[in-house]
Amino acid sequence: EVQTLWGTYLGQHYGWEREGKDPGDVDNVYIRRYWTPGLEFSFLLLDYADYTGHSTFLQQCALPFIREILTFFSAHFPQKNAHGKRVLYPAQCIEMWHTSTNPAPDIAGLRAVLERVLQLPDDMVGQKEKETWNTFLSELPALPEGLDNEGNPVLRPVESAEGEPQNMENPELYAVFPFRLFTARHDPHNRARRAFQQRTHHDSFGWHQHIQQAALLGLTEEATKALGQFVKSPTAGRFPAFWGPNFDWIPDQDHGSNILMGTQTMLLQSDGETIHLFPAWPRNWNVHFRLHAPQKTVVEATLHNGILTTLEVTPAHRANDVKLPEGWKTKDPSPASTTSH
């Protein structure tokens, strides 16, 4: 958003006047220590490799980038507390708090990326490197957590922060999306669902990520409501897909991207080998879709009047990994027995 095509800051954000400043000093406080995108992009590269199976891309393009991001965070935050855990300070909690300690988005991103790198085969990431990253993972602080007004555990955005929040974000939910540490199938003590229900900001436009977060947590009603609000937002340009102005510019591509990604996340999610169909889709909404899943898999399905009437999976063996919500019916007794290619 605020960098040139060759990776440097825009001059007005970096600061034209450099007298008395270190090279790492950035004038724009909203992005001064905002390094979370490096982790987001790393996670996205790993997703791309999972979907496409491009091992050459993973080894020659993705991993060299990811190593630099992980090395930066490890070198930049060497300080440890009395328990041997890294202290991420001074850090930035996305754009909400410009100076903070142990922000949830960075901890979630580091944990998510490290766990996936450590699962790669030894010919991609050697044992010595895995030992380095495993040590770093063990040294990460826990995600910030607290108790709500009823004494229940809930995810928090940051361990501590200086000043007042400066934006309209819910940093605690980065552990749900984009980093998928918490989902409907993995949410011990409902910490993430509770955080979503008690989130500070509920707006559904622009870059707000509520559709994906609700869908990943299996909150169908909330995802449906957020999607409806996104779709109903008026456009402001010559073309129907030109939403905005919301926060920054016209056209607001974040708005349309959230509609697309949110809809897809409501329709299909992958968890390990399992492909979950309609994990947050209203059963009374008829739909036909064709979507990609990991392992070079394509899923095409039709839901009509609450019944799965067609299902085509490519390659054929992946049909056995498809799972419907409990109690949902198919025209054929078993989804895996429908047409496969």
CSV table of C-alpha atoms in Angstrom, one decimal:
chain,number,residue,atom,x,y,z
A,1,GLU,CA,0.0,0.0,0.0
A,2,VAL,CA,2.8,2.5,0.9
A,3,GLN,CA,5.8,1.0,-0.9
A,4,THR,CA,7.2,1.5,-4.4
A,5,LEU,CA,7.3,-1.3,-6.9
A,6,TRP,CA,11.0,-2.0,-6.0
A,7,GLY,CA,10.3,-2.4,-2.3
A,8,THR,CA,11.2,1.0,-0.8
A,9,TYR,CA,9.0,3.3,1.1
A,10,LEU,CA,7.3,6.2,-0.6
A,11,GLY,CA,9.4,9.2,0.1
A,12,GLN,CA,6.7,11.2,1.9
A,13,HIS,CA,6.2,8.2,4.3
A,14,TYR,CA,9.8,7.5,4.9
A,15,GLY,CA,10.6,11.1,5.4
A,16,TRP,CA,12.5,13.3,3.0
A,17,GLU,CA,14.5,15.1,5.7
A,18,ARG,CA,17.0,12.6,7.2
A,19,GLU,CA,19.2,14.7,9.3
A,20,GLY,CA,19.7,13.1,12.7
A,21,LYS,CA,17.7,10.0,11.8
A,22,ASP,CA,18.9,6.4,11.5
A,23,PRO,CA,18.1,4.6,8.2
A,24,GLY,CA,15.5,2.5,10.0
A,25,ASP,CA,13.5,5.6,11.2
A,26,VAL,CA,10.2,6.0,9.4
A,27,ASP,CA,8.3,9.3,9.7
A,28,ASN,CA,4.8,7.8,9.1
A,29,VAL,CA,3.9,6.3,12.5
A,30,TYR,CA,1.2,4.1,11.0
A,31,ILE,CA,3.8,2.0,9.2
A,32,ARG,CA,6.9,2.6,11.3
A,33,ARG,CA,7.1,-0.9,12.7
A,34,TYR,CA,4.4,-2.5,10.6
A,35,TRP,CA,6.2,-5.7,9.5
A,36,THR,CA,3.3,-8.1,9.7
A,37,PRO,CA,2.8,-8.1,5.8
A,38,GLY,CA,6.1,-10.1,5.5
A,39,LEU,CA,4.5,-12.9,7.5
A,40,GLU,CA,1.2,-12.6,5.6
A,41,PHE,CA,3.1,-12.9,2.3
A,42,SER,CA,5.1,-15.9,3.5
A,43,PHE,CA,1.9,-17.7,4.5
A,44,LEU,CA,0.4,-16.9,1.1
A,45,LEU,CA,3.5,-18.3,-0.7
A,46,LEU,CA,3.1,-21.5,1.3
A,47,ASP,CA,-0.6,-21.7,0.4
A,48,TYR,CA,0.3,-21.3,-3.2
A,49,ALA,CA,2.8,-24.1,-3.1
A,50,ASP,CA,0.2,-26.3,-1.3
A,51,TYR,CA,-2.4,-25.6,-4.0
A,52,THR,CA,-0.2,-26.0,-7.0
A,53,GLY,CA,2.3,-28.6,-5.9
A,54,HIS,CA,5.1,-26.5,-7.5
A,55,SER,CA,8.1,-27.7,-5.5
A,56,THR,CA,10.5,-25.7,-7.7
A,57,PHE,CA,8.6,-22.5,-6.8
A,58,LEU,CA,8.7,-23.5,-3.1
A,59,GLN,CA,12.4,-24.2,-3.1
A,60,GLN,CA,13.7,-21.4,-5.3
A,61,CYS,CA,11.2,-18.6,-4.7
A,62,ALA,CA,9.2,-19.0,-1.6
A,63,LEU,CA,11.7,-20.4,0.9
A,64,PRO,CA,14.4,-17.8,0.2
A,65,PHE,CA,11.9,-15.0,0.9
A,66,ILE,CA,10.5,-16.7,3.9
A,67,ARG,CA,13.9,-17.3,5.4
A,68,GLU,CA,14.7,-13.6,5.2
A,69,ILE,CA,11.4,-12.7,7.0
A,70,LEU,CA,12.0,-15.2,9.8
A,71,THR,CA,15.6,-14.1,10.1
A,72,PHE,CA,14.6,-10.5,10.4
A,73,PHE,CA,12.1,-11.1,13.2
A,74,SER,CA,14.6,-13.4,15.1
A,75,ALA,CA,17.4,-10.9,14.8
A,76,HIS,CA,15.3,-7.8,15.5
A,77,PHE,CA,13.8,-9.2,18.7
A,78,PRO,CA,16.6,-11.0,20.6
A,79,GLN,CA,15.5,-9.9,24.0
A,80,LYS,CA,14.0,-12.7,26.3
A,81,ASN,CA,12.1,-12.5,29.5
A,82,ALA,CA,12.8,-14.5,32.7
A,83,HIS,CA,11.0,-17.5,31.2
A,84,GLY,CA,13.2,-17.6,28.1
A,85,LYS,CA,10.5,-16.2,25.8
A,86,ARG,CA,11.1,-13.5,23.2
A,87,VAL,CA,9.9,-10.1,23.9
A,88,LEU,CA,8.6,-8.3,20.8
A,89,TYR,CA,9.2,-4.7,21.8
A,90,PRO,CA,9.1,-2.1,20.5
A,91,ALA,CA,6.6,-3.6,18.0
A,92,GLN,CA,3.5,-2.4,16.2
A,93,CYS,CA,0.1,-4.0,16.5
A,94,ILE,CA,-0.8,-3.5,12.8
A,95,GLU,CA,-2.2,0.1,12.7
A,96,MET,CA,-4.0,0.0,16.0
A,97,TRP,CA,-1.1,0.6,18.4
A,98,HIS,CA,2.1,2.1,17.1
A,99,THR,CA,4.2,1.0,20.1
A,100,SER,CA,3.3,-2.2,21.8
A,101,THR,CA,4.7,-5.4,23.4
A,102,ASN,CA,3.9,-8.8,21.9
A,103,PRO,CA,1.2,-7.9,19.4
A,104,ALA,CA,-1.1,-10.8,18.4
A,105,PRO,CA,-0.7,-10.5,14.6
A,106,ASP,CA,3.1,-10.9,14.6
A,107,ILE,CA,3.0,-13.8,17.1
A,108,ALA,CA,0.3,-15.5,15.2
A,109,GLY,CA,2.1,-15.0,11.9
A,110,LEU,CA,5.4,-16.2,13.2
A,111,ARG,CA,3.8,-19.3,14.8
A,112,ALA,CA,1.8,-20.1,11.7
A,113,VAL,CA,4.7,-19.7,9.2
A,114,LEU,CA,7.2,-21.6,11.4
A,115,GLU,CA,4.9,-24.5,12.0
A,116,ARG,CA,4.4,-24.9,8.2
A,117,VAL,CA,8.1,-24.6,7.4
A,118,LEU,CA,9.0,-27.2,10.0
A,119,GLN,CA,6.6,-29.6,8.3
A,120,LEU,CA,8.4,-29.4,5.0
A,121,PRO,CA,10.6,-32.4,3.9
A,122,ASP,CA,14.3,-32.5,4.8
A,123,ASP,CA,15.3,-32.0,1.2
A,124,MET,CA,13.6,-28.6,1.3
A,125,VAL,CA,14.5,-27.5,4.8
A,126,GLY,CA,17.5,-29.4,6.3
A,127,GLN,CA,17.7,-30.7,9.9
A,128,LYS,CA,20.1,-28.0,11.0
A,129,GLU,CA,17.8,-25.3,9.8
A,130,LYS,CA,14.8,-27.0,11.3
A,131,GLU,CA,16.6,-27.0,14.7
A,132,THR,CA,17.1,-23.2,14.3
A,133,TRP,CA,13.5,-22.6,13.5
A,134,ASN,CA,12.2,-25.0,16.1
A,135,THR,CA,14.2,-23.2,18.8
A,136,PHE,CA,12.8,-19.9,17.6
A,137,LEU,CA,9.2,-21.3,17.7
A,138,SER,CA,9.7,-22.6,21.2
A,139,GLU,CA,10.9,-19.1,22.3
A,140,LEU,CA,7.8,-17.3,20.9
A,141,PRO,CA,5.5,-15.8,23.6
A,142,ALA,CA,2.0,-17.1,23.9
A,143,LEU,CA,-0.8,-15.3,22.0
A,144,PRO,CA,-2.2,-12.5,24.2
A,145,GLU,CA,-5.1,-13.8,26.2
A,146,GLY,CA,-7.4,-12.5,28.9
A,147,LEU,CA,-10.8,-13.0,30.6
A,148,ASP,CA,-14.0,-11.4,29.5
A,149,ASN,CA,-16.6,-9.9,31.8
A,150,GLU,CA,-17.9,-13.3,32.6
A,151,GLY,CA,-14.5,-14.8,33.4
A,152,ASN,CA,-14.1,-16.8,30.2
A,153,PRO,CA,-10.8,-17.0,28.3
A,154,VAL,CA,-10.7,-14.8,25.2
A,155,LEU,CA,-8.0,-13.8,22.7
A,156,ARG,CA,-6.6,-10.3,23.1
A,157,PRO,CA,-4.9,-8.0,20.5
A,158,VAL,CA,-1.7,-7.2,22.4
A,159,GLU,CA,0.0,-7.9,25.7
A,160,SER,CA,0.5,-4.2,26.4
A,161,ALA,CA,0.4,-1.1,24.3
A,162,GLU,CA,1.3,2.6,24.6
A,163,GLY,CA,-1.3,5.3,23.8
A,164,GLU,CA,-4.8,4.9,22.4
A,165,PRO,CA,-5.8,2.8,19.4
A,166,GLN,CA,-5.4,4.6,16.1
A,167,ASN,CA,-7.5,2.6,13.7
A,168,MET,CA,-10.6,0.4,13.3
A,169,GLU,CA,-9.1,-3.1,13.3
A,170,ASN,CA,-9.5,-6.2,15.4
A,171,PRO,CA,-5.8,-7.5,15.7
A,172,GLU,CA,-6.7,-10.4,18.0
A,173,LEU,CA,-8.6,-12.0,15.0
A,174,TYR,CA,-5.5,-12.3,12.9
A,175,ALA,CA,-5.0,-15.6,14.6
A,176,VAL,CA,-8.1,-16.7,12.7
A,177,PHE,CA,-7.6,-14.9,9.4
A,178,PRO,CA,-5.1,-14.6,7.7
A,179,PHE,CA,-3.1,-17.1,9.8
A,180,ARG,CA,-5.7,-19.8,10.5
A,181,LEU,CA,-4.4,-20.9,13.9
A,182,PHE,CA,-8.0,-21.0,15.1
A,183,THR,CA,-10.9,-22.4,13.2
A,184,ALA,CA,-14.2,-24.0,13.9
A,185,ARG,CA,-12.3,-27.3,14.3
A,186,HIS,CA,-9.6,-25.9,16.5
A,187,ASP,CA,-10.7,-23.4,19.0
A,188,PRO,CA,-9.9,-24.6,22.6
A,189,HIS,CA,-12.2,-23.1,25.1
A,190,ASN,CA,-13.9,-21.0,22.4
A,191,ARG,CA,-11.3,-18.3,22.8
A,192,ALA,CA,-11.5,-17.2,19.1
A,193,ARG,CA,-15.2,-17.4,18.8
A,194,ARG,CA,-15.6,-15.4,21.9
A,195,ALA,CA,-13.1,-12.8,20.6
A,196,PHE,CA,-15.1,-12.5,17.4
A,197,GLN,CA,-18.4,-12.0,19.2
A,198,GLN,CA,-16.8,-9.4,21.5
A,199,ARG,CA,-14.8,-7.6,18.8
A,200,THR,CA,-14.7,-3.9,19.0
A,201,HIS,CA,-15.3,-3.1,15.3
A,202,HIS,CA,-18.2,-4.6,13.4
A,203,ASP,CA,-18.1,-2.7,10.1
A,204,SER,CA,-18.4,-4.7,6.9
A,205,PHE,CA,-16.8,-2.8,4.1
A,206,GLY,CA,-13.4,-2.1,2.7
A,207,TRP,CA,-10.6,-4.1,4.2
A,208,HIS,CA,-12.6,-5.5,7.2
A,209,GLN,CA,-12.1,-9.3,7.2
A,210,HIS,CA,-15.2,-10.4,9.1
A,211,ILE,CA,-16.6,-12.7,6.4
A,212,GLN,CA,-13.5,-14.9,6.3
A,213,GLN,CA,-13.1,-14.8,10.1
A,214,ALA,CA,-16.7,-15.8,10.8
A,215,ALA,CA,-16.6,-18.4,8.1
A,216,LEU,CA,-13.4,-20.0,9.4
A,217,LEU,CA,-15.0,-20.1,12.9
A,218,GLY,CA,-18.1,-21.8,11.5
A,219,LEU,CA,-20.3,-18.8,12.3
A,220,THR,CA,-22.7,-19.1,9.4
A,221,GLU,CA,-25.2,-16.4,10.5
A,222,GLU,CA,-22.4,-13.9,11.1
A,223,ALA,CA,-20.7,-14.6,7.8
A,224,THR,CA,-23.9,-14.4,5.9
A,225,LYS,CA,-24.7,-11.1,7.5
A,226,ALA,CA,-21.3,-9.6,6.7
A,227,LEU,CA,-21.4,-10.8,3.1
A,228,GLY,CA,-24.8,-9.2,2.7
A,229,GLN,CA,-23.5,-5.9,4.0
A,230,PHE,CA,-20.5,-6.0,1.7
A,231,VAL,CA,-22.6,-6.8,-1.4
A,232,LYS,CA,-25.1,-4.1,-0.7
A,233,SER,CA,-22.5,-1.4,-0.3
A,234,PRO,CA,-23.0,1.2,-3.1
A,235,THR,CA,-20.4,1.5,-5.9
A,236,ALA,CA,-18.9,4.9,-6.6
A,237,GLY,CA,-17.4,4.7,-10.0
A,238,ARG,CA,-18.3,4.1,-13.6
A,239,PHE,CA,-18.1,0.3,-13.3
A,240,PRO,CA,-20.1,-1.9,-10.9
A,241,ALA,CA,-17.0,-3.3,-9.1
A,242,PHE,CA,-15.6,0.1,-8.2
A,243,TRP,CA,-16.4,0.3,-4.5
A,244,GLY,CA,-15.4,3.2,-2.3
A,245,PRO,CA,-14.3,5.5,-1.1
A,246,ASN,CA,-14.1,3.5,2.1
A,247,PHE,CA,-10.8,4.2,3.8
A,248,ASP,CA,-8.2,5.1,1.2
A,249,TRP,CA,-9.0,5.2,-2.5
A,250,ILE,CA,-11.3,4.5,-5.4
A,251,PRO,CA,-11.5,1.8,-6.6
A,252,ASP,CA,-11.3,-0.1,-3.3
A,253,GLN,CA,-10.1,-3.5,-4.5
A,254,ASP,CA,-10.1,-4.7,-0.8
A,255,HIS,CA,-13.9,-4.6,-0.8
A,256,GLY,CA,-14.4,-6.8,-3.8
A,257,SER,CA,-11.6,-9.1,-2.7
A,258,ASN,CA,-13.4,-9.7,0.6
A,259,ILE,CA,-16.6,-10.5,-1.3
A,260,LEU,CA,-14.8,-13.1,-3.4
A,261,MET,CA,-12.7,-14.6,-0.6
A,262,GLY,CA,-15.4,-14.5,1.9
A,263,THR,CA,-17.8,-16.4,-0.4
A,264,GLN,CA,-15.3,-19.0,-1.2
A,265,THR,CA,-14.4,-19.5,2.5
A,266,MET,CA,-18.0,-20.0,3.3
A,267,LEU,CA,-18.2,-22.7,0.6
A,268,LEU,CA,-15.0,-24.6,1.0
A,269,GLN,CA,-12.2,-24.9,3.5
A,270,SER,CA,-9.3,-27.3,3.8
A,271,ASP,CA,-7.9,-28.7,7.0
A,272,GLY,CA,-5.0,-31.1,6.4
A,273,GLU,CA,-6.2,-33.8,4.0
A,274,THR,CA,-9.9,-33.0,4.7
A,275,ILE,CA,-11.9,-30.7,2.3
A,276,HIS,CA,-14.9,-29.2,4.1
A,277,LEU,CA,-17.9,-28.3,1.9
A,278,PHE,CA,-20.3,-25.6,3.0
A,279,PRO,CA,-18.6,-25.0,6.4
A,280,ALA,CA,-20.4,-21.7,6.8
A,281,TRP,CA,-22.9,-21.7,4.0
A,282,PRO,CA,-26.7,-21.2,4.7
A,283,ARG,CA,-28.3,-24.5,3.8
A,284,ASN,CA,-31.3,-22.7,2.2
A,285,TRP,CA,-29.1,-20.9,-0.3
A,286,ASN,CA,-28.9,-22.7,-3.7
A,287,VAL,CA,-25.4,-22.6,-5.2
A,288,HIS,CA,-23.3,-24.1,-7.9
A,289,PHE,CA,-19.5,-23.6,-7.7
A,290,ARG,CA,-16.2,-24.8,-8.9
A,291,LEU,CA,-13.2,-24.1,-6.6
A,292,HIS,CA,-9.6,-25.1,-6.1
A,293,ALA,CA,-8.3,-26.9,-3.0
A,294,PRO,CA,-4.8,-27.9,-2.0
A,295,GLN,CA,-3.0,-30.8,-3.7
A,296,LYS,CA,-4.0,-29.6,-7.2
A,297,THR,CA,-7.6,-30.5,-6.4
A,298,VAL,CA,-10.7,-29.0,-8.1
A,299,VAL,CA,-14.1,-29.4,-6.5
A,300,GLU,CA,-17.4,-28.7,-8.4
A,301,ALA,CA,-20.6,-29.0,-6.5
A,302,THR,CA,-24.3,-28.1,-6.6
A,303,LEU,CA,-26.5,-27.5,-3.5
A,304,HIS,CA,-30.2,-27.4,-4.3
A,305,ASN,CA,-33.0,-27.1,-1.7
A,306,GLY,CA,-30.6,-28.1,1.0
A,307,ILE,CA,-29.4,-31.2,-0.7
A,308,LEU,CA,-26.0,-31.8,-2.4
A,309,THR,CA,-27.1,-32.9,-5.8
A,310,THR,CA,-23.8,-33.0,-7.7
A,311,LEU,CA,-20.2,-33.3,-6.7
A,312,GLU,CA,-17.2,-33.7,-9.0
A,313,VAL,CA,-13.7,-34.0,-7.6
A,314,THR,CA,-10.4,-34.0,-9.5
A,315,PRO,CA,-8.3,-36.0,-9.0
A,316,ALA,CA,-10.7,-38.9,-8.1
A,317,HIS,CA,-9.0,-40.1,-5.0
A,318,ARG,CA,-9.5,-36.8,-3.3
A,319,ALA,CA,-13.3,-37.4,-3.3
A,320,ASN,CA,-12.7,-39.6,-0.2
A,321,ASP,CA,-11.4,-36.5,1.6
A,322,VAL,CA,-14.6,-34.5,1.1
A,323,LYS,CA,-16.7,-33.9,4.2
A,324,LEU,CA,-20.2,-32.3,4.5
A,325,PRO,CA,-21.6,-30.6,7.6
A,326,GLU,CA,-23.1,-33.1,10.1
A,327,GLY,CA,-26.7,-34.0,9.2
A,328,TRP,CA,-26.5,-32.6,5.6
A,329,LYS,CA,-28.0,-34.8,2.9
A,330,THR,CA,-26.9,-35.8,-0.5
A,331,LYS,CA,-28.9,-37.1,-3.5
A,332,ASP,CA,-26.5,-40.0,-3.4
A,333,PRO,CA,-25.9,-41.6,0.0
A,334,SER,CA,-22.2,-40.8,0.0
A,335,PRO,CA,-20.5,-37.6,-1.4
A,336,ALA,CA,-17.4,-39.7,-2.2
A,337,SER,CA,-19.5,-41.9,-4.5
A,338,THR,CA,-20.5,-39.0,-6.8
A,339,THR,CA,-18.8,-38.3,-10.1
A,340,SER,CA,-15.0,-37.9,-9.9
A,341,HIS,CA,-12.3,-37.2,-12.5
